[in-house]
Amino acid sequence: MNITRNNLDALNAVVTVQITKDDYAAQVESTLKNYSKTANIPGFRKGNVPFGMVKKQYGKAVLFDEVNKLLQENLNQYLVDEKLDILGNPLPKINENFNWDADDFTFEFELGLAPTFEVDLAAAKNVISYKIVADNQLLDDQVTRIRKQYGKMSPAEVVAQDSDVSGTFLNADKNIDAPAQINVGIFKDKKTWKAFVGKKVGDVVTVNTKGLFDDDHKLMDYLRVGHDLVHGLAVDVDFKIEEITNTEPAELNQELFDKLFGAGNVSSVDDIKVKIKEDAENQFAQQSEQKFLNDVTESLLKNTTFDLPSEFLKKWLQTAGEQPLTPEQAAEEFAKSENGLRYQLIEGKIMSQNNLQITFEDLKAHTAELIKKQMAQFGQMDPSDADVDNIVARVMSNQEEVKRLSEQVMSQKMLSLFKEKVKAKTKEVTYQEFIAASYGE
């Protein structure tokens, strides 16, 4: 057997595999002899079928299987030995004159080669690291929400200024059928709420989605519409009232403080605000870090340039999925996935340049931390190491979970590296200012 490679350019190559009769003849004959021991052919007892008859009936199929097995094993080993970094899989070149009756065979495969490039993290430009602070308005709103959450609820016959109203947003044309609970506080313009005041159960109030909330993205939550529809959506929606409740806010006393934060831990509204601020800013930090990670990624995509074997990849995509694609469909699919492929290559290069690796201990520690947080949410504040270890072992026996957790660990490692290497400007903002910066609104 002989394997050679012809580099067409820096991104494309053709590998030629030449297989002679000596490479496959012994294995083909051995397989056919085994067939002759088990073949069922009318007129012959099992195990007594003449070898010539077995060869005539099964010879071509066995030849095909053995040659292809030999071909794949040696081609894969060649790619490993040559340390070829390829994209997609080798594509066999069609030979219209191929002859299985010959003794020797020649196969050709097209390869798409990964580009050679370096990643300069210092090239990530105009990246802002946001520090999100919980301002006084947010703290006051949270205190009001807590008082209402722990207040005394009672049914009401008509909607008042401070009522909670349960019902369903409806618009048949946009397939909107979304149960929701609303209050005057959700609307951008409080005048909108006036349309509800005085209404009873069974009444329908019509509102327009344009400018309904202070952030159009809330349409996704309240109307259950996709992100692609929220911008500029201006349609009438009916809200059918199904339940009306009034709530008497809970008193801000020590009984409420102890219920929320444990006996003696909080003794004033100011103490509550300190706790709320701490919790809120911890959550905000996670959102800020994710945006920082995304923004660095976008900047690296813009500033790290390299070519791809695009035509090869489009051809490969035609046969890579469960269903074959036309050239036009493959080109469309490549356009959709190109940025993802580019970032995979950039991420891989960053990992190799900075020796970023995921160890078993990394995965185990990350999984244990997640499990402890989940247990804490259900009141298990101090689980034993044995309990945590048992759950970790069960989780890590699932390969899909291991893959998902590995991605999380690598994302954290990339974030730490970016914080160290990327020159970013720190900017302090409120949560609303952060939302505006995130969505350009």
Coordinates of C-alpha atoms in Angstrom, one line a residue:
M1 CA 0.0 0.0 0.0
N2 CA 1.2 3.5 -0.8
I3 CA -0.3 6.8 0.4
T4 CA 0.8 10.1 -1.0
R5 CA -0.4 13.7 -0.6
N6 CA -0.5 16.6 -3.1
N7 CA -1.1 20.0 -1.5
L8 CA -3.1 22.0 -4.0
D9 CA -2.7 25.1 -1.8
A10 CA -2.4 26.0 1.9
L11 CA -6.0 24.9 2.5
N12 CA -6.7 22.1 0.1
A13 CA -5.0 18.8 -0.6
V14 CA -5.6 15.4 -2.4
V15 CA -4.5 12.2 -0.8
T16 CA -4.0 9.2 -3.0
V17 CA -4.2 5.7 -1.6
Q18 CA -2.9 2.8 -3.8
I19 CA -3.9 -0.7 -2.7
T20 CA -2.4 -3.8 -4.3
K21 CA -3.7 -7.4 -4.3
D22 CA -1.0 -8.3 -1.8
D23 CA -2.6 -5.9 0.7
Y24 CA -6.1 -7.6 0.7
A25 CA -5.9 -11.1 -0.8
A26 CA -5.1 -13.1 2.3
Q27 CA -7.9 -11.4 4.3
V28 CA -10.4 -11.9 1.5
E29 CA -9.6 -15.6 1.2
S30 CA -9.8 -16.1 5.0
T31 CA -13.2 -14.4 5.2
L32 CA -14.5 -16.5 2.3
K33 CA -13.3 -19.7 4.0
N34 CA -15.2 -18.8 7.1
Y35 CA -18.3 -18.2 4.9
S36 CA -17.9 -21.6 3.4
K37 CA -18.2 -23.2 6.9
T38 CA -21.5 -21.4 7.6
A39 CA -23.1 -20.7 4.2
N40 CA -26.6 -22.1 3.5
I41 CA -26.9 -22.9 -0.2
P42 CA -29.6 -25.2 -1.5
G43 CA -28.3 -28.7 -2.5
F44 CA -25.4 -28.6 -0.1
R45 CA -25.0 -29.5 3.5
K46 CA -24.0 -26.6 5.8
G47 CA -20.2 -26.6 5.9
N48 CA -19.8 -28.5 2.7
V49 CA -20.3 -25.8 0.1
P50 CA -17.5 -25.8 -2.5
F51 CA -15.1 -22.9 -2.0
G52 CA -15.4 -21.9 -5.6
M53 CA -19.2 -21.5 -5.3
V54 CA -18.8 -19.4 -2.2
K55 CA -16.3 -17.2 -3.9
K56 CA -18.5 -16.8 -6.9
Q57 CA -21.5 -15.8 -4.8
Y58 CA -19.9 -13.7 -2.1
G59 CA -16.5 -12.8 -3.5
K60 CA -17.3 -9.3 -4.7
A61 CA -19.1 -8.3 -1.6
V62 CA -16.3 -9.6 0.6
L63 CA -13.7 -7.9 -1.6
F64 CA -15.6 -4.6 -1.3
D65 CA -15.8 -4.8 2.5
E66 CA -12.2 -5.8 3.1
V67 CA -10.8 -3.2 0.8
N68 CA -12.9 -0.4 2.3
K69 CA -12.0 -1.5 5.8
L70 CA -8.3 -1.5 4.8
L71 CA -8.7 1.9 3.1
Q72 CA -10.4 3.6 6.1
E73 CA -8.0 2.2 8.7
N74 CA -4.9 3.3 6.8
L75 CA -6.2 6.6 5.7
N76 CA -7.2 7.5 9.3
Q77 CA -3.8 6.4 10.5
Y78 CA -2.1 8.4 7.8
L79 CA -3.9 11.6 9.0
V80 CA -2.8 10.9 12.5
D81 CA 0.8 10.1 11.6
E82 CA 1.1 13.2 9.4
K83 CA -0.5 15.4 12.1
L84 CA -2.9 16.8 9.5
D85 CA -5.4 19.2 11.0
I86 CA -8.4 18.8 8.7
L87 CA -11.9 20.4 8.6
G88 CA -14.8 18.1 8.0
N89 CA -14.0 14.6 6.7
P90 CA -12.0 13.4 3.7
L91 CA -14.2 13.5 0.5
P92 CA -13.7 10.6 -1.9
K93 CA -13.2 11.8 -5.5
I94 CA -15.6 10.0 -8.0
N95 CA -13.8 7.9 -10.6
E96 CA -16.2 7.0 -13.4
N97 CA -13.7 4.4 -14.7
F98 CA -13.2 2.6 -11.4
N99 CA -13.0 -1.2 -11.9
W100 CA -13.6 -3.7 -9.1
D101 CA -12.4 -6.5 -11.3
A102 CA -8.9 -5.2 -11.3
D103 CA -6.2 -6.5 -8.9
D104 CA -4.9 -3.1 -7.8
F105 CA -7.0 -0.1 -6.8
T106 CA -6.4 3.7 -6.6
F107 CA -8.5 5.9 -4.4
E108 CA -8.3 9.7 -4.1
F109 CA -9.7 11.9 -1.3
E110 CA -10.1 15.7 -1.1
L111 CA -9.0 17.3 2.2
G112 CA -9.9 20.6 3.6
L113 CA -7.0 21.8 5.8
A114 CA -7.3 24.0 8.8
P115 CA -5.7 27.5 8.3
T116 CA -2.5 28.5 10.0
F117 CA -2.8 31.7 12.1
E118 CA -2.1 33.2 15.5
V119 CA -4.5 34.9 18.0
D120 CA -3.5 38.2 19.5
L121 CA -5.7 38.8 22.5
A122 CA -4.4 42.4 22.7
A123 CA -6.1 42.9 19.3
A124 CA -9.5 42.7 20.9
K125 CA -10.5 46.4 20.8
N126 CA -13.2 48.6 22.2
V127 CA -14.3 46.0 24.8
I128 CA -16.0 47.3 27.9
S129 CA -16.1 45.5 31.2
Y130 CA -19.4 46.6 32.9
K131 CA -19.7 46.8 36.6
I132 CA -23.5 46.8 37.3
V133 CA -24.6 48.5 40.5
A134 CA -28.0 48.2 42.1
D135 CA -29.2 51.8 42.3
N136 CA -31.7 53.2 44.9
Q137 CA -34.7 52.8 42.5
L138 CA -34.0 49.1 42.1
L139 CA -33.6 48.6 45.9
D140 CA -36.8 50.5 46.6
D141 CA -38.7 48.5 43.9
Q142 CA -37.4 45.2 45.4
V143 CA -38.5 46.2 48.9
T144 CA -42.0 47.0 47.5
R145 CA -42.0 43.7 45.7
I146 CA -41.1 41.8 49.0
R147 CA -43.8 43.6 50.9
K148 CA -46.3 42.6 48.3
Q149 CA -45.0 39.1 48.0
Y150 CA -45.5 38.5 51.7
G151 CA -48.7 40.6 52.0
K152 CA -52.2 39.5 52.5
M153 CA -54.1 38.8 49.3
S154 CA -57.9 39.0 48.8
P155 CA -60.1 38.6 45.8
A156 CA -61.7 41.8 44.3
E157 CA -64.6 42.4 42.0
V158 CA -63.2 45.3 40.1
V159 CA -59.7 46.4 39.1
A160 CA -58.2 49.1 41.3
Q161 CA -55.0 51.2 40.9
D162 CA -52.9 48.7 42.8
S163 CA -54.7 45.4 41.8
D164 CA -53.0 42.3 40.4
V165 CA -54.9 41.0 37.4
S166 CA -54.5 37.5 36.0
G167 CA -55.6 36.7 32.4
T168 CA -54.4 35.9 28.9
F169 CA -52.9 38.1 26.1
L170 CA -54.5 37.1 22.8
N171 CA -53.8 37.8 19.1
A172 CA -54.7 35.1 16.7
D173 CA -52.7 36.6 13.7
K174 CA -49.4 36.5 15.7
N175 CA -50.3 33.2 17.5
I176 CA -50.2 35.0 20.8
D177 CA -52.0 33.0 23.6
A178 CA -50.1 33.9 26.7
P179 CA -51.3 33.6 30.3
A180 CA -49.9 36.4 32.5
Q181 CA -50.3 38.3 35.7
I182 CA -50.1 42.0 35.4
N183 CA -50.0 45.1 37.6
V184 CA -49.7 48.8 36.9
G185 CA -45.9 48.5 37.4
I186 CA -45.3 46.5 34.2
F187 CA -46.4 49.2 31.8
K188 CA -44.2 51.9 30.5
D189 CA -47.0 54.4 30.4
K190 CA -49.2 54.3 33.5
K191 CA -52.0 55.8 31.5
T192 CA -52.3 52.3 29.9
W193 CA -53.3 50.9 33.3
K194 CA -56.3 53.3 33.4
A195 CA -57.9 51.2 30.7
F196 CA -58.0 48.3 33.2
V197 CA -59.2 50.3 36.3
G198 CA -62.9 49.6 36.9
K199 CA -63.0 46.4 34.7
K200 CA -64.4 43.1 36.0
V201 CA -63.7 39.4 35.5
G202 CA -64.6 38.4 31.9
D203 CA -63.9 41.9 30.5
V204 CA -61.5 42.3 27.7
V205 CA -59.0 45.2 27.5
T206 CA -57.2 45.9 24.2
V207 CA -53.6 47.4 24.2
N208 CA -51.0 48.0 21.6
T209 CA -47.6 46.3 21.9
K210 CA -45.7 49.4 20.7
G211 CA -44.0 51.0 23.7
L212 CA -46.1 48.9 26.0
F213 CA -43.1 48.2 28.3
D214 CA -40.0 50.1 29.2
D215 CA -38.0 47.4 27.4
D216 CA -39.4 45.7 24.3
H217 CA -37.7 42.4 25.4
K218 CA -40.4 42.1 28.1
L219 CA -42.7 41.2 25.2
M220 CA -40.9 37.8 25.1
D221 CA -41.8 37.2 28.8
Y222 CA -45.4 38.5 28.9
L223 CA -46.6 37.7 25.3
R224 CA -44.4 34.6 24.7
V225 CA -43.1 35.9 21.4
G226 CA -39.6 35.2 19.9
H227 CA -36.6 37.6 20.0
D228 CA -36.9 38.2 16.3
L229 CA -40.4 39.7 16.7
V230 CA -40.0 42.0 19.7
H231 CA -38.3 44.9 17.9
G232 CA -40.8 47.3 16.4
L233 CA -43.8 45.0 17.1
A234 CA -46.9 47.1 16.9
V235 CA -50.1 45.1 17.1
D236 CA -53.2 45.2 19.2
V237 CA -53.5 42.4 21.8
D238 CA -56.6 41.6 23.8
F239 CA -56.2 40.9 27.5
K240 CA -59.1 38.8 28.9
I241 CA -59.4 39.3 32.7
E242 CA -59.8 36.0 34.6
E243 CA -59.0 37.0 38.2
I244 CA -58.5 40.2 40.2
T245 CA -56.7 40.3 43.6
N246 CA -55.8 43.1 45.9
T247 CA -52.8 42.8 48.3
E248 CA -52.3 44.5 51.6
P249 CA -48.5 45.0 51.8
A250 CA -46.7 43.2 54.7
E251 CA -45.4 45.4 57.5
L252 CA -41.7 45.9 57.6
N253 CA -41.2 44.5 61.0
Q254 CA -38.8 42.1 62.7
E255 CA -41.1 39.1 62.1
L256 CA -40.8 39.7 58.3
F257 CA -37.0 40.3 58.6
D258 CA -36.5 37.0 60.4
K259 CA -38.7 35.1 57.9
L260 CA -36.6 36.5 55.0
F261 CA -33.1 36.3 56.4
G262 CA -33.1 34.2 59.5
A263 CA -33.5 35.3 63.1
G264 CA -31.5 38.3 64.1
N265 CA -29.6 38.8 60.9
V266 CA -31.5 41.9 59.7
S267 CA -33.1 44.5 61.9
S268 CA -34.0 47.4 59.6
V269 CA -35.0 48.4 56.1
D270 CA -31.5 49.6 55.5
D271 CA -30.2 46.2 56.4
I272 CA -32.6 44.6 53.9
K273 CA -31.3 46.9 51.1
V274 CA -27.7 45.9 51.9
K275 CA -28.7 42.2 51.5
I276 CA -30.7 42.9 48.3
K277 CA -27.8 45.0 46.9
E278 CA -25.3 42.2 47.6
D279 CA -27.5 39.5 46.0
A280 CA -28.5 41.6 43.0
E281 CA -24.9 42.6 42.2
N282 CA -23.7 39.0 42.4
Q283 CA -26.3 38.1 39.8
F284 CA -25.5 41.1 37.7
A285 CA -21.8 40.2 37.8
Q286 CA -22.6 36.9 36.0
Q287 CA -24.5 38.8 33.3
S288 CA -21.7 41.3 32.9
E289 CA -19.1 38.5 32.6
Q290 CA -21.2 36.8 29.9
K291 CA -21.4 40.0 28.0
F292 CA -17.7 40.6 28.4
L293 CA -17.0 37.1 27.1
N294 CA -19.4 37.6 24.1
D295 CA -17.9 41.0 23.3
V296 CA -14.3 39.7 23.3
T297 CA -15.4 36.8 21.1
E298 CA -17.0 39.2 18.6
S299 CA -13.9 41.4 18.6
L300 CA -11.6 38.4 18.0
L301 CA -13.8 37.3 15.1
K302 CA -13.4 40.7 13.5
N303 CA -9.7 41.1 14.2
T304 CA -8.4 37.6 13.6
T305 CA -8.4 37.0 9.8
F306 CA -7.7 33.8 8.0
D307 CA -9.0 32.0 5.0
L308 CA -11.1 28.8 5.0
P309 CA -11.3 26.0 2.4
S310 CA -14.8 27.3 1.7
E311 CA -15.6 25.4 -1.5
F312 CA -14.4 22.1 0.1
L313 CA -16.6 22.7 3.1
K314 CA -19.7 23.5 1.0
K315 CA -19.1 20.3 -0.9
W316 CA -18.7 18.4 2.3
L317 CA -21.9 19.8 3.8
Q318 CA -23.9 18.3 0.9
T319 CA -23.3 14.8 2.3
A320 CA -22.5 15.5 6.0
G321 CA -26.0 15.4 7.4
E322 CA -28.7 12.8 7.6
Q323 CA -30.3 14.2 4.4
P324 CA -28.2 15.3 1.4
L325 CA -28.2 19.0 0.5
T326 CA -28.2 20.7 -2.9
P327 CA -25.2 22.9 -3.6
E328 CA -27.5 25.9 -2.9
Q329 CA -28.6 24.6 0.4
A330 CA -25.0 23.7 1.4
A331 CA -23.9 27.2 0.5
E332 CA -26.7 28.6 2.7
E333 CA -25.8 26.3 5.6
F334 CA -22.1 27.3 5.3
A335 CA -23.0 31.0 5.5
K336 CA -25.0 30.3 8.7
S337 CA -22.3 28.3 10.4
E338 CA -19.1 30.1 9.2
N339 CA -18.7 32.4 12.2
G340 CA -19.3 29.4 14.6
L341 CA -16.5 27.5 12.7
R342 CA -14.2 30.4 12.8
Y343 CA -14.6 30.9 16.5
Q344 CA -14.1 27.1 17.1
L345 CA -10.7 27.5 15.4
I346 CA -9.9 30.7 17.3
E347 CA -10.9 29.1 20.6
G348 CA -8.7 26.0 19.8
K349 CA -5.8 28.2 18.9
I350 CA -6.2 30.2 22.2
M351 CA -6.3 27.0 24.1
S352 CA -3.1 25.7 22.5
Q353 CA -1.3 29.0 22.7
N354 CA -2.1 29.4 26.4
N355 CA -2.0 25.7 27.4
L356 CA -5.6 25.7 28.6
Q357 CA -6.7 22.2 29.5
I358 CA -9.6 20.6 31.4
T359 CA -8.6 18.1 34.0
F360 CA -10.8 15.5 35.7
E361 CA -10.3 17.5 38.9
D362 CA -11.6 20.7 37.2
L363 CA -14.7 18.9 36.1
K364 CA -15.3 17.3 39.5
A365 CA -14.8 20.6 41.4
H366 CA -17.1 22.5 39.0
T367 CA -19.8 19.8 39.2
A368 CA -19.6 19.7 43.0
E369 CA -20.0 23.5 43.2
L370 CA -23.1 23.4 41.0
I371 CA -24.6 20.6 43.1
K372 CA -24.0 22.4 46.4
K373 CA -25.8 25.5 45.0
Q374 CA -28.8 23.4 43.9
M375 CA -29.0 21.7 47.2
A376 CA -28.9 25.1 49.0
Q377 CA -31.9 26.2 47.0
F378 CA -33.8 23.3 48.6
G379 CA -32.6 24.1 52.1
Q380 CA -29.7 21.7 52.3
M381 CA -27.1 24.2 53.3
D382 CA -24.4 21.9 54.6
P383 CA -24.4 18.6 52.7
S384 CA -21.8 16.0 53.5
D385 CA -18.8 15.4 51.2
A386 CA -20.0 11.8 50.7
D387 CA -23.5 12.9 49.5
V388 CA -22.0 15.4 47.1
D389 CA -19.4 13.0 45.8
N390 CA -22.1 10.4 45.1
I391 CA -24.2 12.8 43.1
V392 CA -21.0 14.0 41.2
A393 CA -20.3 10.4 40.3
R394 CA -23.8 9.9 38.9
V395 CA -23.7 13.1 36.9
M396 CA -20.3 12.4 35.4
S397 CA -21.3 9.0 34.3
N398 CA -23.5 10.7 31.7
Q399 CA -21.4 11.6 28.6
E400 CA -23.8 14.4 27.5
E401 CA -23.6 16.0 30.9
V402 CA -19.8 15.7 30.9
K403 CA -19.7 17.4 27.5
R404 CA -21.9 20.2 28.8
L405 CA -19.9 20.7 32.0
S406 CA -16.7 20.7 30.1
E407 CA -17.9 23.5 27.9
Q408 CA -18.8 25.5 31.1
V409 CA -15.4 24.9 32.6
M410 CA -13.6 25.9 29.4
S411 CA -15.8 29.0 29.2
Q412 CA -14.7 30.0 32.8
K413 CA -11.0 29.4 31.8
M414 CA -11.4 31.6 28.7
L415 CA -13.1 34.3 30.8
S416 CA -10.2 34.3 33.3
L417 CA -7.7 34.5 30.4
F418 CA -9.6 37.3 28.7
K419 CA -9.7 39.3 32.0
E420 CA -6.0 38.9 32.3
K421 CA -4.9 39.5 28.7
V422 CA -7.6 41.8 27.1
K423 CA -7.3 45.5 27.6
A424 CA -10.9 46.5 28.5
K425 CA -12.3 49.7 29.9
T426 CA -14.3 49.3 33.1
K427 CA -17.6 51.2 33.2
E428 CA -20.0 51.4 36.1
V429 CA -23.7 51.3 35.1
T430 CA -27.1 50.7 36.5
Y431 CA -29.0 47.5 35.4
Q432 CA -31.2 49.5 33.0
E433 CA -28.1 51.2 31.5
F434 CA -26.6 47.7 31.1
I435 CA -29.7 46.4 29.3
A436 CA -29.6 49.5 27.0
A437 CA -25.9 48.8 26.2
S438 CA -26.5 45.1 25.6
Y439 CA -29.4 45.5 23.2
G440 CA -28.6 48.9 21.7
E441 CA -31.7 50.6 23.1

